[in-house]
Amino acid sequence: MKTIQWYPGHMAKTARQIRERLTQVDVIFELLDARAPQASRNPMMHDLTSGKPRLIFYTKADLADLTRLKPFMAEAEAEGHATLAINALKGLDVPKIVRMARTLAAPILEKEKRQGRLMRPVRAMILGIPNVGKSTLINQLVSRRVTKVGNVAGITKQLQVIRIHEHLDLLDTPGILWPKFEDQQVAVKLALLGSIKEHVVPLDDIVLMAIRWLLDYYPNRMGTYYGFTEAMDALEVLDQIGRARGCLKKGGLIDYDRVYDLYLHDLRHGRFGPIVLDGLDHDV
């Protein structure tokens, strides 16, 4: 399979800006995709911000297999982080999030109080990979649309400060990846979830990988949705989808490009039911 890498220049610039602004924030809001809670963690940013209290949001939790997600959340809590599984499209408990942020920042705020400084809002920095749901979360927090929302990797392009609540300011940052994917399975998962732009991704390879994962770990899900019952390998599934959904060229040949697009749409929108891709292993 073609090696997947995507680290455009604006991401390197953003990484530098984040380093420069870290001293100005009290808490890190780290957003992870609940369908890939391990793969969607940026190791470069995680290491860079390791000294800051952290609230980890597991986004798109309505699309995630909660049975598989919970061990990842428990591991993060064991490391001392606060966690929260969210579905930003269905509303958030904003007061709870503000309370969690203030609890995490309490040592800093108490120190400032002892020094005679006035109480101020907690300053949180929001971090996450492209298309993880940062803009949707922010819009829910402030109950109005302040950032563009889309299902396209890389929609936010600059750092901006947003007043979320009288007790919480949020420094939004563009979604960034890291310079090199040492594990190509991580790259495949991020590509499947739309965090890597599709023009740099071998769609045939990543779709076949996804089909193999689901056949092994979520059997019958695709068959139930597309309407086939017999056991198949990944290539046969592609053909079945093409015929079932009319993705055909002249002469009845399968139009695989249309099948890839259709399959990715169905996977990303939860048509096969809730899933977690981390922990599903296959050679790439």
PDB file of C-alpha atoms in Angstrom:
ATOM      1  CA  MET A   1       0.000   0.000   0.000  1.00  0.00           C
ATOM      2  CA  LYS A   2       1.146   3.542  -0.736  1.00  0.00           C
ATOM      3  CA  THR A   3       2.553   5.237   2.379  1.00  0.00           C
ATOM      4  CA  ILE A   4       0.163   7.875   3.742  1.00  0.00           C
ATOM      5  CA  GLN A   5       1.644  11.195   4.897  1.00  0.00           C
ATOM      6  CA  TRP A   6      -0.040  14.609   5.158  1.00  0.00           C
ATOM      7  CA  TYR A   7       1.589  17.519   6.972  1.00  0.00           C
ATOM      8  CA  PRO A   8       1.036  20.749   5.003  1.00  0.00           C
ATOM      9  CA  GLY A   9       2.931  23.906   5.863  1.00  0.00           C
ATOM     10  CA  HIS A  10       0.131  25.557   7.834  1.00  0.00           C
ATOM     11  CA  MET A  11       0.232  22.662  10.331  1.00  0.00           C
ATOM     12  CA  ALA A  12       3.915  23.250  11.085  1.00  0.00           C
ATOM     13  CA  LYS A  13       3.161  26.948  11.585  1.00  0.00           C
ATOM     14  CA  THR A  14       0.258  26.105  13.915  1.00  0.00           C
ATOM     15  CA  ALA A  15       2.457  23.783  15.984  1.00  0.00           C
ATOM     16  CA  ARG A  16       4.888  26.665  16.530  1.00  0.00           C
ATOM     17  CA  GLN A  17       2.048  29.008  17.524  1.00  0.00           C
ATOM     18  CA  ILE A  18       0.698  26.472  20.007  1.00  0.00           C
ATOM     19  CA  ARG A  19       4.106  26.199  21.674  1.00  0.00           C
ATOM     20  CA  GLU A  20       4.264  29.970  21.992  1.00  0.00           C
ATOM     21  CA  ARG A  21       0.774  30.253  23.529  1.00  0.00           C
ATOM     22  CA  LEU A  22       0.979  27.375  26.005  1.00  0.00           C
ATOM     23  CA  THR A  23       2.152  29.574  28.849  1.00  0.00           C
ATOM     24  CA  GLN A  24      -1.044  31.621  28.498  1.00  0.00           C
ATOM     25  CA  VAL A  25      -3.476  28.743  29.162  1.00  0.00           C
ATOM     26  CA  ASP A  26      -4.424  26.816  32.288  1.00  0.00           C
ATOM     27  CA  VAL A  27      -6.063  23.707  30.879  1.00  0.00           C
ATOM     28  CA  ILE A  28      -5.944  21.613  27.713  1.00  0.00           C
ATOM     29  CA  PHE A  29      -9.173  20.482  26.068  1.00  0.00           C
ATOM     30  CA  GLU A  30      -8.026  17.540  23.958  1.00  0.00           C
ATOM     31  CA  LEU A  31     -10.559  16.226  21.442  1.00  0.00           C
ATOM     32  CA  LEU A  32     -10.291  12.600  20.336  1.00  0.00           C
ATOM     33  CA  ASP A  33     -12.573  10.821  17.900  1.00  0.00           C
ATOM     34  CA  ALA A  34     -14.441   8.217  19.959  1.00  0.00           C
ATOM     35  CA  ARG A  35     -14.262   5.813  16.996  1.00  0.00           C
ATOM     36  CA  ALA A  36     -10.435   5.946  17.117  1.00  0.00           C
ATOM     37  CA  PRO A  37      -9.495   7.177  20.589  1.00  0.00           C
ATOM     38  CA  GLN A  38      -5.894   6.077  20.242  1.00  0.00           C
ATOM     39  CA  ALA A  39      -5.222   6.828  16.578  1.00  0.00           C
ATOM     40  CA  SER A  40      -6.732  10.315  16.823  1.00  0.00           C
ATOM     41  CA  ARG A  41      -4.358  11.398  19.606  1.00  0.00           C
ATOM     42  CA  ASN A  42      -1.602  13.584  18.202  1.00  0.00           C
ATOM     43  CA  PRO A  43       1.553  12.311  19.972  1.00  0.00           C
ATOM     44  CA  MET A  44       3.483  15.493  19.190  1.00  0.00           C
ATOM     45  CA  MET A  45       0.870  17.755  20.813  1.00  0.00           C
ATOM     46  CA  HIS A  46       0.239  15.310  23.638  1.00  0.00           C
ATOM     47  CA  ASP A  47       3.917  15.331  24.604  1.00  0.00           C
ATOM     48  CA  LEU A  48       4.184  19.096  24.167  1.00  0.00           C
ATOM     49  CA  THR A  49       1.265  19.768  26.546  1.00  0.00           C
ATOM     50  CA  SER A  50       1.968  16.963  29.028  1.00  0.00           C
ATOM     51  CA  GLY A  51       2.503  19.397  31.909  1.00  0.00           C
ATOM     52  CA  LYS A  52      -0.978  20.901  31.649  1.00  0.00           C
ATOM     53  CA  PRO A  53      -4.179  19.588  33.291  1.00  0.00           C
ATOM     54  CA  ARG A  54      -6.262  17.892  30.625  1.00  0.00           C
ATOM     55  CA  LEU A  55      -9.937  17.318  29.892  1.00  0.00           C
ATOM     56  CA  ILE A  56     -10.295  14.756  27.114  1.00  0.00           C
ATOM     57  CA  PHE A  57     -13.465  14.945  25.031  1.00  0.00           C
ATOM     58  CA  TYR A  58     -14.364  11.817  23.085  1.00  0.00           C
ATOM     59  CA  THR A  59     -16.327  13.289  20.203  1.00  0.00           C
ATOM     60  CA  LYS A  60     -18.960  11.630  18.017  1.00  0.00           C
ATOM     61  CA  ALA A  61     -19.669   9.166  20.793  1.00  0.00           C
ATOM     62  CA  ASP A  62     -23.061   8.356  19.270  1.00  0.00           C
ATOM     63  CA  LEU A  63     -21.143   6.687  16.414  1.00  0.00           C
ATOM     64  CA  ALA A  64     -18.796   4.761  18.734  1.00  0.00           C
ATOM     65  CA  ASP A  65     -18.966   1.269  20.203  1.00  0.00           C
ATOM     66  CA  LEU A  66     -19.092   2.258  23.875  1.00  0.00           C
ATOM     67  CA  THR A  67     -18.058  -1.216  25.047  1.00  0.00           C
ATOM     68  CA  ARG A  68     -14.754  -0.816  23.188  1.00  0.00           C
ATOM     69  CA  LEU A  69     -14.434   2.882  24.043  1.00  0.00           C
ATOM     70  CA  LYS A  70     -14.726   2.595  27.825  1.00  0.00           C
ATOM     71  CA  PRO A  71     -11.326   0.893  28.374  1.00  0.00           C
ATOM     72  CA  PHE A  72      -9.604   3.778  26.545  1.00  0.00           C
ATOM     73  CA  MET A  73     -11.417   6.283  28.758  1.00  0.00           C
ATOM     74  CA  ALA A  74     -10.522   4.322  31.882  1.00  0.00           C
ATOM     75  CA  GLU A  75      -6.853   4.277  30.849  1.00  0.00           C
ATOM     76  CA  ALA A  76      -6.875   8.065  30.370  1.00  0.00           C
ATOM     77  CA  GLU A  77      -8.492   8.552  33.792  1.00  0.00           C
ATOM     78  CA  ALA A  78      -5.861   6.285  35.355  1.00  0.00           C
ATOM     79  CA  GLU A  79      -3.250   8.661  33.896  1.00  0.00           C
ATOM     80  CA  GLY A  80      -4.905  11.503  35.810  1.00  0.00           C
ATOM     81  CA  HIS A  81      -6.969  13.073  33.037  1.00  0.00           C
ATOM     82  CA  ALA A  82     -10.636  14.055  33.183  1.00  0.00           C
ATOM     83  CA  THR A  83     -12.752  12.496  30.414  1.00  0.00           C
ATOM     84  CA  LEU A  84     -16.109  13.146  28.799  1.00  0.00           C
ATOM     85  CA  ALA A  85     -17.823  11.315  25.927  1.00  0.00           C
ATOM     86  CA  ILE A  86     -19.894  13.747  23.896  1.00  0.00           C
ATOM     87  CA  ASN A  87     -22.127  14.013  20.893  1.00  0.00           C
ATOM     88  CA  ALA A  88     -21.919  17.715  20.191  1.00  0.00           C
ATOM     89  CA  LEU A  89     -24.766  17.666  17.690  1.00  0.00           C
ATOM     90  CA  LYS A  90     -27.237  16.675  20.412  1.00  0.00           C
ATOM     91  CA  GLY A  91     -26.312  19.231  23.025  1.00  0.00           C
ATOM     92  CA  LEU A  92     -23.816  19.590  25.855  1.00  0.00           C
ATOM     93  CA  ASP A  93     -23.950  20.134  29.587  1.00  0.00           C
ATOM     94  CA  VAL A  94     -22.097  23.452  29.459  1.00  0.00           C
ATOM     95  CA  PRO A  95     -22.179  24.115  33.235  1.00  0.00           C
ATOM     96  CA  LYS A  96     -20.642  20.686  33.835  1.00  0.00           C
ATOM     97  CA  ILE A  97     -17.831  21.390  31.386  1.00  0.00           C
ATOM     98  CA  VAL A  98     -17.168  24.775  33.019  1.00  0.00           C
ATOM     99  CA  ARG A  99     -17.067  23.101  36.458  1.00  0.00           C
ATOM    100  CA  MET A 100     -14.652  20.442  35.215  1.00  0.00           C
ATOM    101  CA  ALA A 101     -12.385  23.102  33.719  1.00  0.00           C
ATOM    102  CA  ARG A 102     -12.406  25.149  36.931  1.00  0.00           C
ATOM    103  CA  THR A 103     -11.628  22.037  38.989  1.00  0.00           C
ATOM    104  CA  LEU A 104      -8.648  21.243  36.775  1.00  0.00           C
ATOM    105  CA  ALA A 105      -7.418  24.837  36.980  1.00  0.00           C
ATOM    106  CA  ALA A 106      -8.104  25.195  40.729  1.00  0.00           C
ATOM    107  CA  PRO A 107      -4.441  24.989  41.862  1.00  0.00           C
ATOM    108  CA  ILE A 108      -3.506  27.814  39.474  1.00  0.00           C
ATOM    109  CA  LEU A 109      -6.489  29.981  40.399  1.00  0.00           C
ATOM    110  CA  GLU A 110      -5.941  29.446  44.128  1.00  0.00           C
ATOM    111  CA  LYS A 111      -2.295  30.451  43.800  1.00  0.00           C
ATOM    112  CA  GLU A 112      -3.302  33.639  41.983  1.00  0.00           C
ATOM    113  CA  LYS A 113      -5.902  34.382  44.663  1.00  0.00           C
ATOM    114  CA  ARG A 114      -3.258  34.075  47.399  1.00  0.00           C
ATOM    115  CA  GLN A 115      -1.133  36.519  45.421  1.00  0.00           C
ATOM    116  CA  GLY A 116      -3.999  39.018  45.531  1.00  0.00           C
ATOM    117  CA  ARG A 117      -4.911  38.758  41.872  1.00  0.00           C
ATOM    118  CA  LEU A 118      -8.519  39.160  40.739  1.00  0.00           C
ATOM    119  CA  MET A 119     -10.561  36.117  39.777  1.00  0.00           C
ATOM    120  CA  ARG A 120     -10.612  35.524  36.046  1.00  0.00           C
ATOM    121  CA  PRO A 121     -12.020  32.991  33.587  1.00  0.00           C
ATOM    122  CA  VAL A 122     -10.181  29.717  33.138  1.00  0.00           C
ATOM    123  CA  ARG A 123      -8.174  29.786  29.932  1.00  0.00           C
ATOM    124  CA  ALA A 124      -8.380  26.516  28.010  1.00  0.00           C
ATOM    125  CA  MET A 125      -6.694  25.559  24.750  1.00  0.00           C
ATOM    126  CA  ILE A 126      -8.614  23.198  22.480  1.00  0.00           C
ATOM    127  CA  LEU A 127      -6.500  20.704  20.538  1.00  0.00           C
ATOM    128  CA  GLY A 128      -7.360  17.981  18.081  1.00  0.00           C
ATOM    129  CA  ILE A 129      -6.691  16.533  14.678  1.00  0.00           C
ATOM    130  CA  PRO A 130      -8.561  17.799  11.597  1.00  0.00           C
ATOM    131  CA  ASN A 131     -12.281  16.986  11.422  1.00  0.00           C
ATOM    132  CA  VAL A 132     -12.471  15.763  15.016  1.00  0.00           C
ATOM    133  CA  GLY A 133     -15.351  18.087  15.859  1.00  0.00           C
ATOM    134  CA  LYS A 134     -13.736  21.156  17.423  1.00  0.00           C
ATOM    135  CA  SER A 135     -15.899  23.722  15.651  1.00  0.00           C
ATOM    136  CA  THR A 136     -19.088  21.809  16.384  1.00  0.00           C
ATOM    137  CA  LEU A 137     -18.150  21.592  20.060  1.00  0.00           C
ATOM    138  CA  ILE A 138     -17.404  25.310  20.291  1.00  0.00           C
ATOM    139  CA  ASN A 139     -20.664  26.248  18.614  1.00  0.00           C
ATOM    140  CA  GLN A 140     -22.570  24.094  21.089  1.00  0.00           C
ATOM    141  CA  LEU A 141     -20.710  25.591  24.030  1.00  0.00           C
ATOM    142  CA  VAL A 142     -21.599  29.159  23.094  1.00  0.00           C
ATOM    143  CA  SER A 143     -25.064  28.299  21.663  1.00  0.00           C
ATOM    144  CA  ARG A 144     -24.392  30.228  18.474  1.00  0.00           C
ATOM    145  CA  ARG A 145     -22.378  29.656  15.345  1.00  0.00           C
ATOM    146  CA  VAL A 146     -19.002  31.309  15.771  1.00  0.00           C
ATOM    147  CA  THR A 147     -16.806  28.989  13.723  1.00  0.00           C
ATOM    148  CA  LYS A 148     -17.328  27.317  10.399  1.00  0.00           C
ATOM    149  CA  VAL A 149     -18.551  23.746  10.712  1.00  0.00           C
ATOM    150  CA  GLY A 150     -17.937  21.125   8.063  1.00  0.00           C
ATOM    151  CA  ASN A 151     -16.938  17.565   7.395  1.00  0.00           C
ATOM    152  CA  VAL A 152     -13.719  18.620   5.695  1.00  0.00           C
ATOM    153  CA  ALA A 153     -10.264  18.194   7.167  1.00  0.00           C
ATOM    154  CA  GLY A 154      -8.578  21.505   7.968  1.00  0.00           C
ATOM    155  CA  ILE A 155     -11.488  23.972   8.087  1.00  0.00           C
ATOM    156  CA  THR A 156     -10.103  26.159  10.927  1.00  0.00           C
ATOM    157  CA  LYS A 157      -6.877  27.873   9.825  1.00  0.00           C
ATOM    158  CA  GLN A 158      -5.899  30.243  12.653  1.00  0.00           C
ATOM    159  CA  LEU A 159      -5.807  30.560  16.433  1.00  0.00           C
ATOM    160  CA  GLN A 160      -8.701  32.482  17.949  1.00  0.00           C
ATOM    161  CA  VAL A 161      -9.901  33.234  21.503  1.00  0.00           C
ATOM    162  CA  ILE A 162     -13.587  32.700  22.231  1.00  0.00           C
ATOM    163  CA  ARG A 163     -15.522  33.636  25.377  1.00  0.00           C
ATOM    164  CA  ILE A 164     -17.450  30.465  26.181  1.00  0.00           C
ATOM    165  CA  HIS A 165     -18.816  31.476  29.580  1.00  0.00           C
ATOM    166  CA  GLU A 166     -18.112  34.132  32.180  1.00  0.00           C
ATOM    167  CA  HIS A 167     -15.801  31.571  33.803  1.00  0.00           C
ATOM    168  CA  LEU A 168     -14.242  30.067  30.678  1.00  0.00           C
ATOM    169  CA  ASP A 169     -12.248  31.412  27.735  1.00  0.00           C
ATOM    170  CA  LEU A 170     -11.235  29.069  24.953  1.00  0.00           C
ATOM    171  CA  LEU A 171      -8.245  29.345  22.649  1.00  0.00           C
ATOM    172  CA  ASP A 172      -9.249  27.492  19.499  1.00  0.00           C
ATOM    173  CA  THR A 173      -6.538  26.037  17.281  1.00  0.00           C
ATOM    174  CA  PRO A 174      -6.600  24.528  13.788  1.00  0.00           C
ATOM    175  CA  GLY A 175      -6.559  20.764  13.595  1.00  0.00           C
ATOM    176  CA  ILE A 176      -3.064  19.431  13.066  1.00  0.00           C
ATOM    177  CA  LEU A 177      -1.457  16.065  12.519  1.00  0.00           C
ATOM    178  CA  TRP A 178       2.179  15.139  13.024  1.00  0.00           C
ATOM    179  CA  PRO A 179       5.018  15.001  10.489  1.00  0.00           C
ATOM    180  CA  LYS A 180       5.268  11.232  10.043  1.00  0.00           C
ATOM    181  CA  PHE A 181       2.956   8.297  10.689  1.00  0.00           C
ATOM    182  CA  GLU A 182       5.231   5.590  12.034  1.00  0.00           C
ATOM    183  CA  ASP A 183       2.267   3.193  12.136  1.00  0.00           C
ATOM    184  CA  GLN A 184       0.399   3.128   8.837  1.00  0.00           C
ATOM    185  CA  GLN A 185      -2.630   1.559  10.533  1.00  0.00           C
ATOM    186  CA  VAL A 186      -3.024   4.868  12.353  1.00  0.00           C
ATOM    187  CA  ALA A 187      -2.903   6.696   9.015  1.00  0.00           C
ATOM    188  CA  VAL A 188      -5.531   4.364   7.549  1.00  0.00           C
ATOM    189  CA  LYS A 189      -7.896   4.946  10.472  1.00  0.00           C
ATOM    190  CA  LEU A 190      -7.510   8.713  10.262  1.00  0.00           C
ATOM    191  CA  ALA A 191      -8.111   8.595   6.517  1.00  0.00           C
ATOM    192  CA  LEU A 192     -11.230   6.488   7.004  1.00  0.00           C
ATOM    193  CA  LEU A 193     -12.629   9.033   9.459  1.00  0.00           C
ATOM    194  CA  GLY A 194     -11.896  11.991   7.171  1.00  0.00           C
ATOM    195  CA  SER A 195      -9.005  13.543   9.092  1.00  0.00           C
ATOM    196  CA  ILE A 196      -6.643  13.268   6.114  1.00  0.00           C
ATOM    197  CA  LYS A 197      -7.604  14.843   2.820  1.00  0.00           C
ATOM    198  CA  GLU A 198      -8.665  12.208   0.331  1.00  0.00           C
ATOM    199  CA  HIS A 199      -6.467  13.399  -2.528  1.00  0.00           C
ATOM    200  CA  VAL A 200      -3.395  12.054  -0.673  1.00  0.00           C
ATOM    201  CA  VAL A 201      -5.008   8.739   0.259  1.00  0.00           C
ATOM    202  CA  PRO A 202      -5.184   5.461  -1.742  1.00  0.00           C
ATOM    203  CA  LEU A 203      -8.958   5.017  -1.413  1.00  0.00           C
ATOM    204  CA  ASP A 204      -8.947   1.458  -2.698  1.00  0.00           C
ATOM    205  CA  ASP A 205      -6.489   0.317  -0.041  1.00  0.00           C
ATOM    206  CA  ILE A 206      -8.134   2.053   2.911  1.00  0.00           C
ATOM    207  CA  VAL A 207     -11.634   0.886   1.955  1.00  0.00           C
ATOM    208  CA  LEU A 208     -10.470  -2.714   1.603  1.00  0.00           C
ATOM    209  CA  MET A 209      -8.789  -2.430   5.009  1.00  0.00           C
ATOM    210  CA  ALA A 210     -11.979  -1.114   6.580  1.00  0.00           C
ATOM    211  CA  ILE A 211     -14.018  -3.924   5.060  1.00  0.00           C
ATOM    212  CA  ARG A 212     -11.594  -6.528   6.426  1.00  0.00           C
ATOM    213  CA  TRP A 213     -11.730  -4.955   9.893  1.00  0.00           C
ATOM    214  CA  LEU A 214     -15.511  -4.946   9.947  1.00  0.00           C
ATOM    215  CA  LEU A 215     -15.769  -8.487   8.586  1.00  0.00           C
ATOM    216  CA  ASP A 216     -13.508  -9.701  11.397  1.00  0.00           C
ATOM    217  CA  TYR A 217     -14.694  -7.601  14.337  1.00  0.00           C
ATOM    218  CA  TYR A 218     -18.232  -6.519  13.427  1.00  0.00           C
ATOM    219  CA  PRO A 219     -19.509  -9.431  11.322  1.00  0.00           C
ATOM    220  CA  ASN A 220     -22.900  -9.088   9.645  1.00  0.00           C
ATOM    221  CA  ARG A 221     -23.003  -5.299  10.077  1.00  0.00           C
ATOM    222  CA  MET A 222     -22.316  -4.551   6.401  1.00  0.00           C
ATOM    223  CA  GLY A 223     -24.427  -7.435   5.193  1.00  0.00           C
ATOM    224  CA  THR A 224     -27.386  -6.213   7.221  1.00  0.00           C
ATOM    225  CA  TYR A 225     -27.075  -2.720   5.782  1.00  0.00           C
ATOM    226  CA  TYR A 226     -26.368  -3.621   2.160  1.00  0.00           C
ATOM    227  CA  GLY A 227     -28.572  -6.709   2.032  1.00  0.00           C
ATOM    228  CA  PHE A 228     -26.225  -9.662   1.540  1.00  0.00           C
ATOM    229  CA  THR A 229     -25.984 -12.712   3.796  1.00  0.00           C
ATOM    230  CA  GLU A 230     -23.372 -15.129   2.508  1.00  0.00           C
ATOM    231  CA  ALA A 231     -19.790 -15.002   3.747  1.00  0.00           C
ATOM    232  CA  MET A 232     -17.553 -12.925   1.499  1.00  0.00           C
ATOM    233  CA  ASP A 233     -14.046 -11.587   1.333  1.00  0.00           C
ATOM    234  CA  ALA A 234     -13.333  -7.865   1.015  1.00  0.00           C
ATOM    235  CA  LEU A 235     -13.242  -7.786  -2.796  1.00  0.00           C
ATOM    236  CA  GLU A 236     -16.543  -9.646  -3.014  1.00  0.00           C
ATOM    237  CA  VAL A 237     -18.079  -7.146  -0.601  1.00  0.00           C
ATOM    238  CA  LEU A 238     -17.006  -4.302  -2.897  1.00  0.00           C
ATOM    239  CA  ASP A 239     -18.665  -6.016  -5.856  1.00  0.00           C
ATOM    240  CA  GLN A 240     -21.809  -6.682  -3.862  1.00  0.00           C
ATOM    241  CA  ILE A 241     -22.064  -3.048  -2.792  1.00  0.00           C
ATOM    242  CA  GLY A 242     -21.569  -1.905  -6.377  1.00  0.00           C
ATOM    243  CA  ARG A 243     -24.382  -4.097  -7.635  1.00  0.00           C
ATOM    244  CA  ALA A 244     -26.705  -3.412  -4.694  1.00  0.00           C
ATOM    245  CA  ARG A 245     -26.311   0.371  -4.972  1.00  0.00           C
ATOM    246  CA  GLY A 246     -26.156   0.642  -8.742  1.00  0.00           C
ATOM    247  CA  CYS A 247     -22.531   1.769  -8.908  1.00  0.00           C
ATOM    248  CA  LEU A 248     -22.095   0.474 -12.430  1.00  0.00           C
ATOM    249  CA  LYS A 249     -20.454   1.565 -15.651  1.00  0.00           C
ATOM    250  CA  LYS A 250     -21.616   0.754 -19.146  1.00  0.00           C
ATOM    251  CA  GLY A 251     -21.700  -2.938 -19.697  1.00  0.00           C
ATOM    252  CA  GLY A 252     -22.485  -3.677 -16.059  1.00  0.00           C
ATOM    253  CA  LEU A 253     -18.916  -3.238 -14.811  1.00  0.00           C
ATOM    254  CA  ILE A 254     -18.478  -2.111 -11.205  1.00  0.00           C
ATOM    255  CA  ASP A 255     -17.585   1.574 -10.839  1.00  0.00           C
ATOM    256  CA  TYR A 256     -15.185   1.147  -7.939  1.00  0.00           C
ATOM    257  CA  ASP A 257     -14.519   4.861  -7.496  1.00  0.00           C
ATOM    258  CA  ARG A 258     -18.225   5.371  -6.746  1.00  0.00           C
ATOM    259  CA  VAL A 259     -18.202   2.357  -4.428  1.00  0.00           C
ATOM    260  CA  TYR A 260     -15.261   3.783  -2.452  1.00  0.00           C
ATOM    261  CA  ASP A 261     -17.024   7.139  -2.041  1.00  0.00           C
ATOM    262  CA  LEU A 262     -20.280   5.470  -1.032  1.00  0.00           C
ATOM    263  CA  TYR A 263     -18.611   3.158   1.437  1.00  0.00           C
ATOM    264  CA  LEU A 264     -16.670   5.962   3.134  1.00  0.00           C
ATOM    265  CA  HIS A 265     -19.845   8.025   3.433  1.00  0.00           C
ATOM    266  CA  ASP A 266     -21.697   5.104   5.010  1.00  0.00           C
ATOM    267  CA  LEU A 267     -18.848   4.293   7.406  1.00  0.00           C
ATOM    268  CA  ARG A 268     -18.391   7.905   8.543  1.00  0.00           C
ATOM    269  CA  HIS A 269     -22.119   8.398   9.103  1.00  0.00           C
ATOM    270  CA  GLY A 270     -22.577   5.281  11.212  1.00  0.00           C
ATOM    271  CA  ARG A 271     -24.599   3.257   8.716  1.00  0.00           C
ATOM    272  CA  PHE A 272     -23.001   0.034  10.002  1.00  0.00           C
ATOM    273  CA  GLY A 273     -23.766   0.826  13.626  1.00  0.00           C
ATOM    274  CA  PRO A 274     -21.398   2.031  16.354  1.00  0.00           C
ATOM    275  CA  ILE A 275     -17.740   1.070  15.921  1.00  0.00           C
ATOM    276  CA  VAL A 276     -14.290   1.627  17.392  1.00  0.00           C
ATOM    277  CA  LEU A 277     -11.419   1.065  14.977  1.00  0.00           C
ATOM    278  CA  ASP A 278      -8.608   0.990  17.538  1.00  0.00           C
ATOM    279  CA  GLY A 279      -7.784  -2.515  18.639  1.00  0.00           C
ATOM    280  CA  LEU A 280      -8.754  -3.940  15.238  1.00  0.00           C
ATOM    281  CA  ASP A 281      -5.518  -5.207  13.779  1.00  0.00           C
ATOM    282  CA  HIS A 282      -4.642  -6.247  10.241  1.00  0.00           C
ATOM    283  CA  ASP A 283      -1.476  -6.043   8.208  1.00  0.00           C
ATOM    284  CA  VAL A 284      -1.342  -2.877   6.090  1.00  0.00           C
TER     285      VAL A 284
END
